[in-house]
CSV table of C-alpha atoms in Angstrom, one decimal:
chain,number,residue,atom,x,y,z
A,21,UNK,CA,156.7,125.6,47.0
A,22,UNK,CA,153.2,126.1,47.6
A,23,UNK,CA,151.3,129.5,47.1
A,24,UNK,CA,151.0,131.6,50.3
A,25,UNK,CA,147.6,133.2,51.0
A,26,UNK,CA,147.4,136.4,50.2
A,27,UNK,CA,148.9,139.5,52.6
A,28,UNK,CA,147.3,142.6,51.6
A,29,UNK,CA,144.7,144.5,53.3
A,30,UNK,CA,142.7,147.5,52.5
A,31,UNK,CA,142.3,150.3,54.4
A,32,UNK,CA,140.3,153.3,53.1
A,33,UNK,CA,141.8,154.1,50.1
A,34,UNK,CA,145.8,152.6,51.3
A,35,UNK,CA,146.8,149.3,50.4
A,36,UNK,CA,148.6,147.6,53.8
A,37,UNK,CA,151.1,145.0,53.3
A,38,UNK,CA,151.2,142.3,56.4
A,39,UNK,CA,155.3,141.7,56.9
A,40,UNK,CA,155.8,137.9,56.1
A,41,UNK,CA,157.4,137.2,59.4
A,42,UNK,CA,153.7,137.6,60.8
A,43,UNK,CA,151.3,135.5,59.1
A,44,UNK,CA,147.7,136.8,58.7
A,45,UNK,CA,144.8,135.0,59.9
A,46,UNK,CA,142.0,134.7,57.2
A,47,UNK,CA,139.3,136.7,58.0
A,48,UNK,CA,136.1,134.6,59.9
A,49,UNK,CA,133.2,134.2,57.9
A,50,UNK,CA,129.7,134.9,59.3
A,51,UNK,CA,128.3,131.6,60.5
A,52,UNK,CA,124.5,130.8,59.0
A,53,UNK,CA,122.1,129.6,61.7
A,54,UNK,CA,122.3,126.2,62.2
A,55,UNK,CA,119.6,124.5,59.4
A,56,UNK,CA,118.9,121.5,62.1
A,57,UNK,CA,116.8,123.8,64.4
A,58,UNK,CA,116.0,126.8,61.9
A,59,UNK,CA,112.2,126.3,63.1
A,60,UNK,CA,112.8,127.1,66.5
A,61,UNK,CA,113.6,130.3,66.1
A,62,UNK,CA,110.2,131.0,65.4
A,63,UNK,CA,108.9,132.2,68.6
A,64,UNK,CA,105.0,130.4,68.0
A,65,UNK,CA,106.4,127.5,67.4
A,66,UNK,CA,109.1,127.5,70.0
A,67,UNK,CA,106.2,128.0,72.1
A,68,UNK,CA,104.2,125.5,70.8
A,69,UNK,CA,107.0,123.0,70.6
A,70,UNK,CA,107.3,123.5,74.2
A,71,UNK,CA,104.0,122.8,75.6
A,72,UNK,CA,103.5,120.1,73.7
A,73,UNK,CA,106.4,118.5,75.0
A,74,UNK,CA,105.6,118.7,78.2
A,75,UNK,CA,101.8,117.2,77.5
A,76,UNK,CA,103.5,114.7,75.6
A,77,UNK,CA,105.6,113.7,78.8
A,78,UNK,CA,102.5,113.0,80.8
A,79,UNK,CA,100.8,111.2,77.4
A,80,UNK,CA,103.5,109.0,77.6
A,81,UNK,CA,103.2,108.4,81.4
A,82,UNK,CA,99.4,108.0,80.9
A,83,UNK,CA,100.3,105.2,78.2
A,84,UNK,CA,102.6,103.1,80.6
A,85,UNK,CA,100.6,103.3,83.4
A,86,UNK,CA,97.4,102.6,81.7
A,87,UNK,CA,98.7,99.5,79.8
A,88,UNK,CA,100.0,98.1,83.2
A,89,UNK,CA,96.6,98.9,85.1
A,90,UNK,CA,94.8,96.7,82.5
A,91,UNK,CA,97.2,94.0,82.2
A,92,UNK,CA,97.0,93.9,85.8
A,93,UNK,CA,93.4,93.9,85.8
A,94,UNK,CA,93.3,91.4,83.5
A,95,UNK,CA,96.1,89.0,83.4
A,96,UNK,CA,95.3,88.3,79.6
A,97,UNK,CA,97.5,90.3,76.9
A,98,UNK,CA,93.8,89.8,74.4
A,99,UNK,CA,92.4,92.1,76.5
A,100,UNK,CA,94.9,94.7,76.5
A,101,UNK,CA,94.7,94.6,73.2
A,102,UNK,CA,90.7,94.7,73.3
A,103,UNK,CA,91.3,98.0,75.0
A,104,UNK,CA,93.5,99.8,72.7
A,105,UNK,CA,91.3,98.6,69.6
A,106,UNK,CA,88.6,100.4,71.6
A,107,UNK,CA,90.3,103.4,72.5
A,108,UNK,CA,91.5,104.1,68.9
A,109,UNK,CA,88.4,102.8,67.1
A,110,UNK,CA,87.0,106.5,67.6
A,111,UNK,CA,89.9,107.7,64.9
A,112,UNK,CA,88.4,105.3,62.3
A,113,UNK,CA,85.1,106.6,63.0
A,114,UNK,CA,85.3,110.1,63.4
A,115,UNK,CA,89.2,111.0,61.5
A,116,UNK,CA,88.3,111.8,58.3
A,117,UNK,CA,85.3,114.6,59.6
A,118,UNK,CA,88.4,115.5,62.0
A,119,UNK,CA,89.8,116.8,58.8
A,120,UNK,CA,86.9,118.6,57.6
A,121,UNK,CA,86.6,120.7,61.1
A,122,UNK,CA,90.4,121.5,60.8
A,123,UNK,CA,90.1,122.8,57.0
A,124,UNK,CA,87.1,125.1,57.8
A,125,UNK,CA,88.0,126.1,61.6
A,126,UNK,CA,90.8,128.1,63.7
A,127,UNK,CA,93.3,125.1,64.5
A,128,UNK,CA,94.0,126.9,67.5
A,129,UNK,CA,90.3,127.4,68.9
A,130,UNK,CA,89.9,123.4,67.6
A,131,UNK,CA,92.8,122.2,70.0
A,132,UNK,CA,92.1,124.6,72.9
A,133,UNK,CA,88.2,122.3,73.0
A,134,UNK,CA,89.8,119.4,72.1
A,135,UNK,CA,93.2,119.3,74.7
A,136,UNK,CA,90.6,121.0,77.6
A,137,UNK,CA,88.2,118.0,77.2
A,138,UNK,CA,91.0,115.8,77.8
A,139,UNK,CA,92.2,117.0,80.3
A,140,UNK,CA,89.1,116.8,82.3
A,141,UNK,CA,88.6,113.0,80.9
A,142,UNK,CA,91.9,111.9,82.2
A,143,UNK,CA,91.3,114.1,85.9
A,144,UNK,CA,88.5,111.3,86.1
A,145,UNK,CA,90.7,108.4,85.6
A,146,UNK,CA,93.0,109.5,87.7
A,147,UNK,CA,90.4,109.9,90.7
A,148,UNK,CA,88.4,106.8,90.1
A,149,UNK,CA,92.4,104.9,90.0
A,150,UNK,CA,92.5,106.7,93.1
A,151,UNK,CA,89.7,105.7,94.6
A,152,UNK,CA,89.9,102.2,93.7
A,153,UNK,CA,86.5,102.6,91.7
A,154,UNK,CA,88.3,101.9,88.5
A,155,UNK,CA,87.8,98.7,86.4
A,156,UNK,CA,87.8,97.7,82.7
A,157,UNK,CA,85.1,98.8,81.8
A,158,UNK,CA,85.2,102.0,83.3
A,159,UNK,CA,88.5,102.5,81.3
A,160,UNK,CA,87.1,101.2,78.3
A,161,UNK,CA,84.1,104.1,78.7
A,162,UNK,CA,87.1,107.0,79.0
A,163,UNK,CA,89.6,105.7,76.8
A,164,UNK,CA,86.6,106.0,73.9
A,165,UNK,CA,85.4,109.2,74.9
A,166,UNK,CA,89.2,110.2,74.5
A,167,UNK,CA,90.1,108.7,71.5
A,168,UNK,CA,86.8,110.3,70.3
A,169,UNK,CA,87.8,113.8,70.8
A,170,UNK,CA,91.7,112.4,69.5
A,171,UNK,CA,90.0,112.0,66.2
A,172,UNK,CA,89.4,116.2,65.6
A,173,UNK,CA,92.3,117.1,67.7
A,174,UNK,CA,95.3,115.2,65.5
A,175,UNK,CA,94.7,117.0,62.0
A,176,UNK,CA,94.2,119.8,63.9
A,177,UNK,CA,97.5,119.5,65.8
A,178,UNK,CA,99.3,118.2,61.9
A,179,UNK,CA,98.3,121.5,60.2
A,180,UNK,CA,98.5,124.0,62.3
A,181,UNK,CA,102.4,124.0,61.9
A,182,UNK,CA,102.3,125.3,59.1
A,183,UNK,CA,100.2,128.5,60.1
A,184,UNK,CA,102.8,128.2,63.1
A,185,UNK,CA,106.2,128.3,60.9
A,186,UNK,CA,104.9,128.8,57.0
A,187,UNK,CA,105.5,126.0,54.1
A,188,UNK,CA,109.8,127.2,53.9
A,189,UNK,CA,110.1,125.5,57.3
A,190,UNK,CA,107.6,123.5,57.3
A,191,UNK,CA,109.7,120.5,56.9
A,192,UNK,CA,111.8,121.2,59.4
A,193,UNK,CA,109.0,121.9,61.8
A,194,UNK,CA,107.4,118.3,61.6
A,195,UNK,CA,111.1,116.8,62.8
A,196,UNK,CA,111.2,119.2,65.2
A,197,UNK,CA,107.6,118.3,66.5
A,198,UNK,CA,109.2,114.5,66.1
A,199,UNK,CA,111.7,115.0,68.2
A,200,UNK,CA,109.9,116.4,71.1
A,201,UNK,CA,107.5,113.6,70.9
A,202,UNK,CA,110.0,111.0,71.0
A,203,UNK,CA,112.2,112.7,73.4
A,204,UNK,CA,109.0,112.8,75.4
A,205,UNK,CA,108.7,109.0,74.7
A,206,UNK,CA,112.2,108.4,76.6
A,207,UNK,CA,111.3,110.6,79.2
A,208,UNK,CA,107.7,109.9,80.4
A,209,UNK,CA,108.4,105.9,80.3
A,210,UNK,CA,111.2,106.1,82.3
A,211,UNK,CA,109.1,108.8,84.6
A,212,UNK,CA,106.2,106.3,84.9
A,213,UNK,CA,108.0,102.7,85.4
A,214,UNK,CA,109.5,104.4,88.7
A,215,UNK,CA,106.1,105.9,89.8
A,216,UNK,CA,104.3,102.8,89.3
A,217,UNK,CA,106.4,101.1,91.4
A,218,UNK,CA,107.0,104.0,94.4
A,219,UNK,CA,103.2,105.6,94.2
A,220,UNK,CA,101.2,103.6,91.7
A,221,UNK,CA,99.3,104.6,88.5
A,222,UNK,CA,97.1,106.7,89.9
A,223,UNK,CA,100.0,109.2,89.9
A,224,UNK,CA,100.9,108.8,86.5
A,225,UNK,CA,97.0,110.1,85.4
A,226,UNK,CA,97.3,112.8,87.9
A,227,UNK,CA,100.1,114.3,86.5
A,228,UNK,CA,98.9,113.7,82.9
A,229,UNK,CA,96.2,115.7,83.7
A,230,UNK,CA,98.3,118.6,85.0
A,231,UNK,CA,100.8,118.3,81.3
A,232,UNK,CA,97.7,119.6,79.5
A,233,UNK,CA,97.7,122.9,81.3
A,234,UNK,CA,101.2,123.5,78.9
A,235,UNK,CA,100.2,123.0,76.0
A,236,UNK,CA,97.1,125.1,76.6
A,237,UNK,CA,99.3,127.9,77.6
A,238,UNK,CA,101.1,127.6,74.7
A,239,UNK,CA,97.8,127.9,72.6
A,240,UNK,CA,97.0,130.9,74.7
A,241,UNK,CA,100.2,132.9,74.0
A,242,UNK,CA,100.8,131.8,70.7
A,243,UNK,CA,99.8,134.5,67.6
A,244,UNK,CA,99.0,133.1,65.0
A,245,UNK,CA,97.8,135.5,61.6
A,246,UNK,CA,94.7,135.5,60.6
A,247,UNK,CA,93.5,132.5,58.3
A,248,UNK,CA,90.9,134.0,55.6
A,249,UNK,CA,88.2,130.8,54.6
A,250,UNK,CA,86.3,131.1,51.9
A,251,UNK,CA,82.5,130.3,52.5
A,252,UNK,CA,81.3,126.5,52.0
A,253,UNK,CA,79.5,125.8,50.1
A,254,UNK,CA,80.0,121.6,49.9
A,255,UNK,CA,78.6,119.4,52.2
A,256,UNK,CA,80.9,117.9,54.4
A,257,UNK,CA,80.0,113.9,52.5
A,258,UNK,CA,81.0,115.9,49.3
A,259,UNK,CA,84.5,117.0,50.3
A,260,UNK,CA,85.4,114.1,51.9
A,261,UNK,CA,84.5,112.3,48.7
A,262,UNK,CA,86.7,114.8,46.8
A,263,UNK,CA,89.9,114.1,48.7
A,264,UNK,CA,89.4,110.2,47.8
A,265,UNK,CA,89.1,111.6,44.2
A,266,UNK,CA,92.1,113.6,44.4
A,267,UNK,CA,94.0,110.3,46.1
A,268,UNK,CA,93.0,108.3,43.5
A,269,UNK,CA,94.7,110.6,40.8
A,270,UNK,CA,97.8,110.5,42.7
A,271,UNK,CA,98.7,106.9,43.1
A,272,UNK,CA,102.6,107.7,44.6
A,273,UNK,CA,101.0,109.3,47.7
A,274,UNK,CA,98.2,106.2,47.7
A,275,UNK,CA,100.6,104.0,48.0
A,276,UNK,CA,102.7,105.7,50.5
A,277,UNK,CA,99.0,105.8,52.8
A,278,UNK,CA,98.6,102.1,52.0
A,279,UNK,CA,102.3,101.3,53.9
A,280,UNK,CA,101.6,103.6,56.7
A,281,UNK,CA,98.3,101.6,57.2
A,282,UNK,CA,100.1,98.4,56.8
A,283,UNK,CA,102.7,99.9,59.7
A,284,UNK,CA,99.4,100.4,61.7
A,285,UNK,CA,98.3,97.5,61.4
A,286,UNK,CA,101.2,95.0,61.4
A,287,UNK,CA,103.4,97.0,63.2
A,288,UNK,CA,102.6,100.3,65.5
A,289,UNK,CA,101.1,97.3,68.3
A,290,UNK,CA,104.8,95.9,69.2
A,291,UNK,CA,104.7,99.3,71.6
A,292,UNK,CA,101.9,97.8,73.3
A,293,UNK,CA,103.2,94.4,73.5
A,294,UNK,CA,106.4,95.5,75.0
A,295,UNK,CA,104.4,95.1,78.1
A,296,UNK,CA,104.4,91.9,77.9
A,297,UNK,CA,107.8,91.2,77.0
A,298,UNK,CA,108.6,92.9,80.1
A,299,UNK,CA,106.2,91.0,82.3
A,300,UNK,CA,106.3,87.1,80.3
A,301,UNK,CA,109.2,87.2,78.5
A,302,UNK,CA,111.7,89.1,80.9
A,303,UNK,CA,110.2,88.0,83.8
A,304,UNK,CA,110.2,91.6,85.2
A,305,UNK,CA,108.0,94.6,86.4
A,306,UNK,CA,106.7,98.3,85.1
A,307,UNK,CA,110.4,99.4,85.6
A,308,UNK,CA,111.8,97.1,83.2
A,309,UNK,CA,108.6,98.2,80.5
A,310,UNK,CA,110.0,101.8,81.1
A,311,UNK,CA,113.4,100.8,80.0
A,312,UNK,CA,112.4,99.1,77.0
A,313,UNK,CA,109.7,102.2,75.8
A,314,UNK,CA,112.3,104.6,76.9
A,315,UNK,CA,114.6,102.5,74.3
A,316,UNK,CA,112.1,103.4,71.2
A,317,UNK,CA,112.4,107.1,72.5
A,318,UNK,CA,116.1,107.2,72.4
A,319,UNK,CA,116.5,106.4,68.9
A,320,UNK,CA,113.3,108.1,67.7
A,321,UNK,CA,114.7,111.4,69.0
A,322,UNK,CA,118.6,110.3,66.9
A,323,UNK,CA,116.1,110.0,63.8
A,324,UNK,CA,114.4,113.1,64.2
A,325,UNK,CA,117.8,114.6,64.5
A,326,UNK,CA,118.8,113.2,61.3
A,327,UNK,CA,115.7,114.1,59.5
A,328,UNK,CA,115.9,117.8,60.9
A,329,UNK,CA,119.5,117.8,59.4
A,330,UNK,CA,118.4,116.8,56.2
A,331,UNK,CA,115.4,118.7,55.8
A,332,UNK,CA,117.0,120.3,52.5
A,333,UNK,CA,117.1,117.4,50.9
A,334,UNK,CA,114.9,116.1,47.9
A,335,UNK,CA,113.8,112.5,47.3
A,336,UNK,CA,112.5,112.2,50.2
A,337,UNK,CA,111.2,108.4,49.4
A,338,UNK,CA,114.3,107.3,49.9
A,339,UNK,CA,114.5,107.8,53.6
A,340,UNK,CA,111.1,105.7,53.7
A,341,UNK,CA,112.9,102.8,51.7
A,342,UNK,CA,116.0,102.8,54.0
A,343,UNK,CA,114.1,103.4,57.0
A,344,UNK,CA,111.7,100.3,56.7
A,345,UNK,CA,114.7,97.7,55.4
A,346,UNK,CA,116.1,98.9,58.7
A,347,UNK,CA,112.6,98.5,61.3
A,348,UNK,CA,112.5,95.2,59.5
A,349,UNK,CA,115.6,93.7,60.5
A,350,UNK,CA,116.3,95.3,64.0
A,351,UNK,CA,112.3,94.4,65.1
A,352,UNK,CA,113.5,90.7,63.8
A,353,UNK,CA,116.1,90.6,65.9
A,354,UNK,CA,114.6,92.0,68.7
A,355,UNK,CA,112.0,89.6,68.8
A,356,UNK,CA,114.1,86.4,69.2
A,357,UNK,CA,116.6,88.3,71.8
A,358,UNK,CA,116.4,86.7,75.6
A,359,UNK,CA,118.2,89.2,77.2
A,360,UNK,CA,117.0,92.5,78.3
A,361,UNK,CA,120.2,94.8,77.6
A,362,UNK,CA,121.0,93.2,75.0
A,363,UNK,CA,117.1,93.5,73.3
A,364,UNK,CA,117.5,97.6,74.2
A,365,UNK,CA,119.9,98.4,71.2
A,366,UNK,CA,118.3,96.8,68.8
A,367,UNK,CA,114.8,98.6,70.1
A,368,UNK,CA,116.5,102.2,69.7
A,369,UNK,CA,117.6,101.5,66.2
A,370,UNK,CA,113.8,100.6,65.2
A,371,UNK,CA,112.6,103.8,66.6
A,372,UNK,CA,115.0,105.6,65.0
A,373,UNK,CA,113.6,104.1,61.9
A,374,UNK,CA,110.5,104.0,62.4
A,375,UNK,CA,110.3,108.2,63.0
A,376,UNK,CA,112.5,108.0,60.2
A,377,UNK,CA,109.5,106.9,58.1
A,378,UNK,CA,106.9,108.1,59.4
A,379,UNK,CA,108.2,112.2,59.5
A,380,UNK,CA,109.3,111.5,55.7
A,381,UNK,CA,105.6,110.2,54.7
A,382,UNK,CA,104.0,113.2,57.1
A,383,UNK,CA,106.3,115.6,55.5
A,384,UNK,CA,105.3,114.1,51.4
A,385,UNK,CA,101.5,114.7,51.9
A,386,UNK,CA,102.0,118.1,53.3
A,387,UNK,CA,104.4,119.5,50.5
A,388,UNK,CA,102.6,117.9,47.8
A,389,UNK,CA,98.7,118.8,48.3
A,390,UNK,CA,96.8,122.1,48.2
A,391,UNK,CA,96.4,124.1,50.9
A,392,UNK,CA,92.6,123.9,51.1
A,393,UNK,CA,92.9,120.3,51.5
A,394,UNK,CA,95.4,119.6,53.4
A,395,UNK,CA,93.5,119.2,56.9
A,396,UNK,CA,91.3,116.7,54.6
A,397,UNK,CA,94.3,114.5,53.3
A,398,UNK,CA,96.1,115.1,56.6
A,399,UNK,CA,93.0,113.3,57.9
A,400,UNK,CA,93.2,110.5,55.4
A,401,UNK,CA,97.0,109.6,56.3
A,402,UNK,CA,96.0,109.8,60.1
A,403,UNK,CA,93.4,107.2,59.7
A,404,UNK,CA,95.8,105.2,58.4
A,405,UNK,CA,98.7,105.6,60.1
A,406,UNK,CA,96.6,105.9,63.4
A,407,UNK,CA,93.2,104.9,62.4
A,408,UNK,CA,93.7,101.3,62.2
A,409,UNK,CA,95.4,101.0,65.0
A,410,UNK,CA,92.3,99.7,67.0
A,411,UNK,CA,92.4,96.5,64.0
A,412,UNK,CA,96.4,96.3,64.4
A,413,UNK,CA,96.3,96.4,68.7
A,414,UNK,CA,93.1,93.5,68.6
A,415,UNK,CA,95.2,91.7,65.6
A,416,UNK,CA,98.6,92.3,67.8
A,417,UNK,CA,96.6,91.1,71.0
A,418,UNK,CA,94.8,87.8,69.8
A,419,UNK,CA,98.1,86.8,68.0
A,420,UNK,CA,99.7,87.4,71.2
A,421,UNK,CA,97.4,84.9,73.3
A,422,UNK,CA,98.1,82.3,70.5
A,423,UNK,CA,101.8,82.7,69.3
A,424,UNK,CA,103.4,84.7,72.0
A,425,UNK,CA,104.3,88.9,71.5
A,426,UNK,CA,107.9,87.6,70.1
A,427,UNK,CA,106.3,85.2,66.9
A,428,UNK,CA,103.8,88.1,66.8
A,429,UNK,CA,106.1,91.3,66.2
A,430,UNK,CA,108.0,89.2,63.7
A,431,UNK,CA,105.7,87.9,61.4
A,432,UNK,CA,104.0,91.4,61.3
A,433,UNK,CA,107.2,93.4,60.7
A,434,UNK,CA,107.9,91.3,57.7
A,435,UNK,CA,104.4,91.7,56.2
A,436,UNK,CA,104.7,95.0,56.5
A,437,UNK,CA,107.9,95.4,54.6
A,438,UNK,CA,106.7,93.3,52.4
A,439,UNK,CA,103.5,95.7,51.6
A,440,UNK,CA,106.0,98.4,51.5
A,441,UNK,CA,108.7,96.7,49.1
A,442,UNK,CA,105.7,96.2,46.6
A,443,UNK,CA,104.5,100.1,46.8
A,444,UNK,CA,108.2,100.8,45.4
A,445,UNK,CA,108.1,98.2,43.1
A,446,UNK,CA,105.0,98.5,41.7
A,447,UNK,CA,104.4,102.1,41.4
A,448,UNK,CA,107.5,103.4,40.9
A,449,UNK,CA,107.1,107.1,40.6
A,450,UNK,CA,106.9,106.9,44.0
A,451,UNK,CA,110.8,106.7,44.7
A,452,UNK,CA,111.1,109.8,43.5
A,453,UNK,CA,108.7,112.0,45.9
């Protein structure tokens, strides 16, 4: 006969005895607060997190509609390419002394410059889109000037989470901020294929412009303690060529830089080529483009999830390792797929992947570098992982023109699982960040 839980109770000093015709119910335990979200209750970044979601909505927007208006323009899926190579040159350029002003400045007063100037840069798209005054070359003239002032605002943006939430959470915080962006990423595609179509994309700038109002409300209200610097005394040549020093000691996190470049480079331009998928391959419009984006955002957000979930956990290579085998073969896949619905499946299960890697990477060069360089090395991943996007989209464009977007998101998936393979295999201390 099995053991029956125990019956007795205390009561002051009295024992009570339950009668066994009436079985007691186990006393409930005090639930913990759900680990998955443990971020959010911090009310800066909950804040934070919210305004950026909303400006990350209209980014999003901005993207679609912008990538339509100059393939319209166009016709030619080089030039798009030529566009986004100049837009994110400015990140190669200027990245790494984006660092530099993050390390020795208030984050905070960095983005409220850097968000404000955006805003006003995109107003002007949106009027001379309006207006009908727009062309390529005036886009080409904005999109610089923005990626420009994208170069002091991402490390900037990266590190100040951790003034926001403190290094306990601060894992937790980078999925959280992935899963607003991606969530954002379902939403604003969706959002912008149906106002292309109903207003056109001057709409999509115009709201973009308004999305940067949150997140500069946010920055407003937020209170963040007050960072003590000590005095520099380097020039800003000399720190930057510190960080490369300290890279070079620690070849793990080198290598782990050198796949996320790879990802920019052979990878990160299938989002722009989705475009013309939609338009060549599917033989359909700026709605159908939403669809397939808003795809990427639904499993992106699944992957934050699961990397919020398992924040706790150590070895956090091994997400990287799971999470490329599995971009590899689902971009494959998608690539050779002639059906739309059938393509959008195998789309959501390379974004969850690829925010799979990517948060796990972001989330290994935070932990594991000082504090007083960790706007600097921040800076260094960035360039890769966003940096070399301008060589990826004109790589990603040119093949495009030649090969077609399909051949083209293939073959540069592969290489870069390839790259990655050889990172584990070759410095292997790195499976075990």
């Amino acid at each position: 006969m099995a053991d029956q839980p125990s019956t007795d109770f205390e009561s002051g000093g009295e024992t009570l005895t339950a009668s066994p015709a009436f079985p007691t119910i186990p006393a409930t335990k005090k639930r913990k607060p759900s680990k998955m979200f443990v971020a959010m209750q911090n009310r800066n970044f909950r804040l934070f997190w919210n305004g950026a979601f909303v400006s990350n909505i209209g980014n999003w927007m901005q993207t679609i509609a912008q990538n339509w208006l100059v393939l319209s323009l166009s016709q030619s899926p080089f030039i798009l390419g030529l566009v986004n190579f100049i837009g994110n040159l400015p990140m190669l350029l200027f990245g790494l002394y984006g660092g530099v002003i993050a390390d020795r400045n208030s984050r905070r007063n960095v983005l409220l410059v850097t968000q404000s100037l955006m805003l006003i840069s995109i107003l002007v798209m949106a009027i001379l889109t309006f207006t009908n005054l727009i062309n390529i070359w005036l886009i080409v003239i904005i999109v610089s000037f923005v990626g420009m002032v994208s170069a002091f605002n991402a490390p900037a943006y990266q590190t100040i989470m951790l003034d926001l939430v403190g290094k306990e959470n601060l894992m937790n915080a980078i999925a959280m901020n992935s899963i607003q962006f991606n969530l954002s990423r379902v939403i604003g595609p969706a959002i912008a294929g149906v106002i292309v179509v109903i207003f056109g994309v001057a709409a999509c700038f115009f709201i973009n412009a308004l999305s940067f109002g949150a997140v500069l409300l946010a920055l407003f209200m937020v209170q963040i303690p007050a960072i003590t610097t000590t005095t520099q005394k380097h020039t800003v040549t000399s720190e930057i060529r510190e960080t490369f020093s300290f890279l070079w000691s620690n070849k793990p996190m080198l290598g782990l830089i050198a796949s996320s470049a790879a990802f920019s480079i052979f990878v990160f331009p299938y989002l722009s080529l989705l475009s013309v998928f939609a338009k060549d391959v599917y033989r359909s419009g700026a709605d159908s483009y939403g669809l397939l984006m808003g795809a990427v955002g639904v499993g992106a957000v699944i992957g934050g999830l699961i990397i919020a979930r398992l924040s706790e956990l150590e070895k956090r290579a091994r997400f990287v390792q799971i999470g490329t085998f599995i971009m590899v073969l689902s971009l494959v896949i998608f690539s050779f797929m002639p059906i739309i619905l059938a393509s959008l499946p195998f789309l959501a299960i390379a974004g969850g992947a690829m925010v799979t890697v990517q948060s796990s990477v972001n989330t290994i060069v935070q932990t594991n570098v000082p504090d007083n360089m960790r706007g600097r090395i921040i800076s260094v991943w960035q360039l890769a992982s966003m940096g070399l996007l301008p060589i990826g989209s004109l790589l990603g464009g040119t093949a495009a023109e030649f090969i077609g977007a399909p051949m083209t998101i293939a073959v540069g998936v592969l290489i870069f699982g390839a790259i990655t393979l050889a990172v584990f295999i070759f410095i292997p201390k790195t499976r075990y960040l």
